[in-house]
Short mmCIF file of C-alpha atoms in Angstrom, two decimals:
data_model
loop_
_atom_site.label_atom_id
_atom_site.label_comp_id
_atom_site.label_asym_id
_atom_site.label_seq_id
_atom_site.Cartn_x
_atom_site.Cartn_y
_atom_site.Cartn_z
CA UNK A 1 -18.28 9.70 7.57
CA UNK A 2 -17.36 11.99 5.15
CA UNK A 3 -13.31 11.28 5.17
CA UNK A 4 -10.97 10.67 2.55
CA UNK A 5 -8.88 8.20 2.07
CA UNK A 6 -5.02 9.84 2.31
CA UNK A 7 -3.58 8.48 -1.33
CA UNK A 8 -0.99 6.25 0.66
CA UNK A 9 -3.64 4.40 2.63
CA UNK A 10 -5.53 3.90 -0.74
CA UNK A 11 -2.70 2.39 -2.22
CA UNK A 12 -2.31 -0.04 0.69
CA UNK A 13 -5.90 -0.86 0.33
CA UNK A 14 -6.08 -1.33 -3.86
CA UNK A 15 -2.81 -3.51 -2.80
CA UNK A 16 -4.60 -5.56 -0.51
CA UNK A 17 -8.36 -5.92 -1.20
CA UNK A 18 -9.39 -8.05 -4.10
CA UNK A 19 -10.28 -5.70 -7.16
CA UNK A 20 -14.28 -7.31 -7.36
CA UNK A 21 -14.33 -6.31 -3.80
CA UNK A 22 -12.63 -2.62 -3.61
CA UNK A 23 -16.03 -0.70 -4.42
CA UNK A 24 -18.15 -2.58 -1.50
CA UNK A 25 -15.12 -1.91 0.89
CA UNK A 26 -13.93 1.70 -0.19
CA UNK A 27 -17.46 3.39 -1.23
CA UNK A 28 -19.27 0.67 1.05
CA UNK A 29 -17.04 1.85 4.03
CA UNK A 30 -19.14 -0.31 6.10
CA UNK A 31 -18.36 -2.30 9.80
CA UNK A 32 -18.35 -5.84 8.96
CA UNK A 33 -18.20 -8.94 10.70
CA UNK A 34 -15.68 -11.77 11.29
CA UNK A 35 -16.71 -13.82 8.23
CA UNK A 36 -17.39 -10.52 5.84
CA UNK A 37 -13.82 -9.27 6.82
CA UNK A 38 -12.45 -13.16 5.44
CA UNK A 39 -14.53 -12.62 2.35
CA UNK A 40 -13.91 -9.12 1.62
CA UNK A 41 -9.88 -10.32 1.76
CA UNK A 42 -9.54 -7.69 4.69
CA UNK A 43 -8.43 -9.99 7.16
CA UNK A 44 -5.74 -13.52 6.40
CA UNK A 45 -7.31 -15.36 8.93
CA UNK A 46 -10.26 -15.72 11.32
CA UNK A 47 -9.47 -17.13 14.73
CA UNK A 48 -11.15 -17.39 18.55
CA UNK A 49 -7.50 -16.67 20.05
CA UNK A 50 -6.55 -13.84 17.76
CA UNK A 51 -2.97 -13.79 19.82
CA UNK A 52 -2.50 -17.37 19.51
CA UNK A 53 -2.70 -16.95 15.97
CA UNK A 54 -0.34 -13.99 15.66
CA UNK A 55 1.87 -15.90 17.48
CA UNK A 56 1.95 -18.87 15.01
CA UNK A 57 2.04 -16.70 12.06
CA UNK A 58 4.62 -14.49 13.27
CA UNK A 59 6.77 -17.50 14.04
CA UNK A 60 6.43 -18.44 10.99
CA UNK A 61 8.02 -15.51 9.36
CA UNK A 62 10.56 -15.35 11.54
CA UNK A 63 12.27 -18.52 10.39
CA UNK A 64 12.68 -16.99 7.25
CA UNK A 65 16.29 -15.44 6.51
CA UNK A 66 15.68 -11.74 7.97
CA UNK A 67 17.79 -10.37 4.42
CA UNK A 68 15.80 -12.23 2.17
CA UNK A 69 12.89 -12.15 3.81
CA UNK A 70 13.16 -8.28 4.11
CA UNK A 71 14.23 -7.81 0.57
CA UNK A 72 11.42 -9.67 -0.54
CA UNK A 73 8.86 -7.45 1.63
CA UNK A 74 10.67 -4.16 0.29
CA UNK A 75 10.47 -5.41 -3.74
CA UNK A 76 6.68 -6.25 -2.78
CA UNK A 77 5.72 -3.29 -0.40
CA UNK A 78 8.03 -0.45 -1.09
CA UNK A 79 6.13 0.89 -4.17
CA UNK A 80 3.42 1.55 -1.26
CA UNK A 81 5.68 3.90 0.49
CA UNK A 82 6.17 6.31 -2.03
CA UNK A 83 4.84 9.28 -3.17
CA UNK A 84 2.29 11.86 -1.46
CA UNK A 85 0.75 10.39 1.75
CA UNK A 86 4.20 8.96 3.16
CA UNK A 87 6.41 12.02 3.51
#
C-alpha cells in the first residue's frame, strides 16, 4: 500500500507480535486468515461468536480490582503512549 507505520502504532505492534513473526507481519503486511492471525500472535483467541467471547473475556477482567488492575495495565502499556505518534 505504500503507508507507513506512525512510530506509536509500531511500538504497539513490536509490543504485541512475537519478534520471529514481526518481519512476515510488518514487511509481509498481508490479509490473513482466522488461524494465520492465532499464529502470527495478532489475535488472543479464535472464536465462532466473536461477542460471546468478548463478553467472557471482558468479564473476566472486570473482576479484577479496577486500581490494581489499572496500575498494572499503565506499568505494562504506558511506555507505548509516549513519545512522537501519541501527542
Amino acid at each position: 500500500l505504500g503507508l507507513r507505520f506512525p512510530p506509536g502504532v509500531l511500538r504497539m505492534v513490536r509490543e504485541r507480535v512475537p519478534p520471529e513473526r514481526l518481519s512476515e507481519v510488518v514487511l509481509g503486511a498481508g490479509l490473513h486468515d482466522p488461524a494465520s492471525v492465532l499464529r502470527l500472535g495478532l489475535v488472543d483467541e479464535v472464536a465462532r461468536d466473536a461477542g460471546d467471547a468478548a463478553r467472557r473475556k471482558l468479564a473476566a477482567l472486570a473482576a479484577h480490582p479496577a486500581d490494581g488492575y489499572a496500575a498494572a495495565k499503565a506499568a505494562l502499556r504506558g511506555s507505548l503512549l509516549d513519545g512522537p505518534g501519541y501527542e
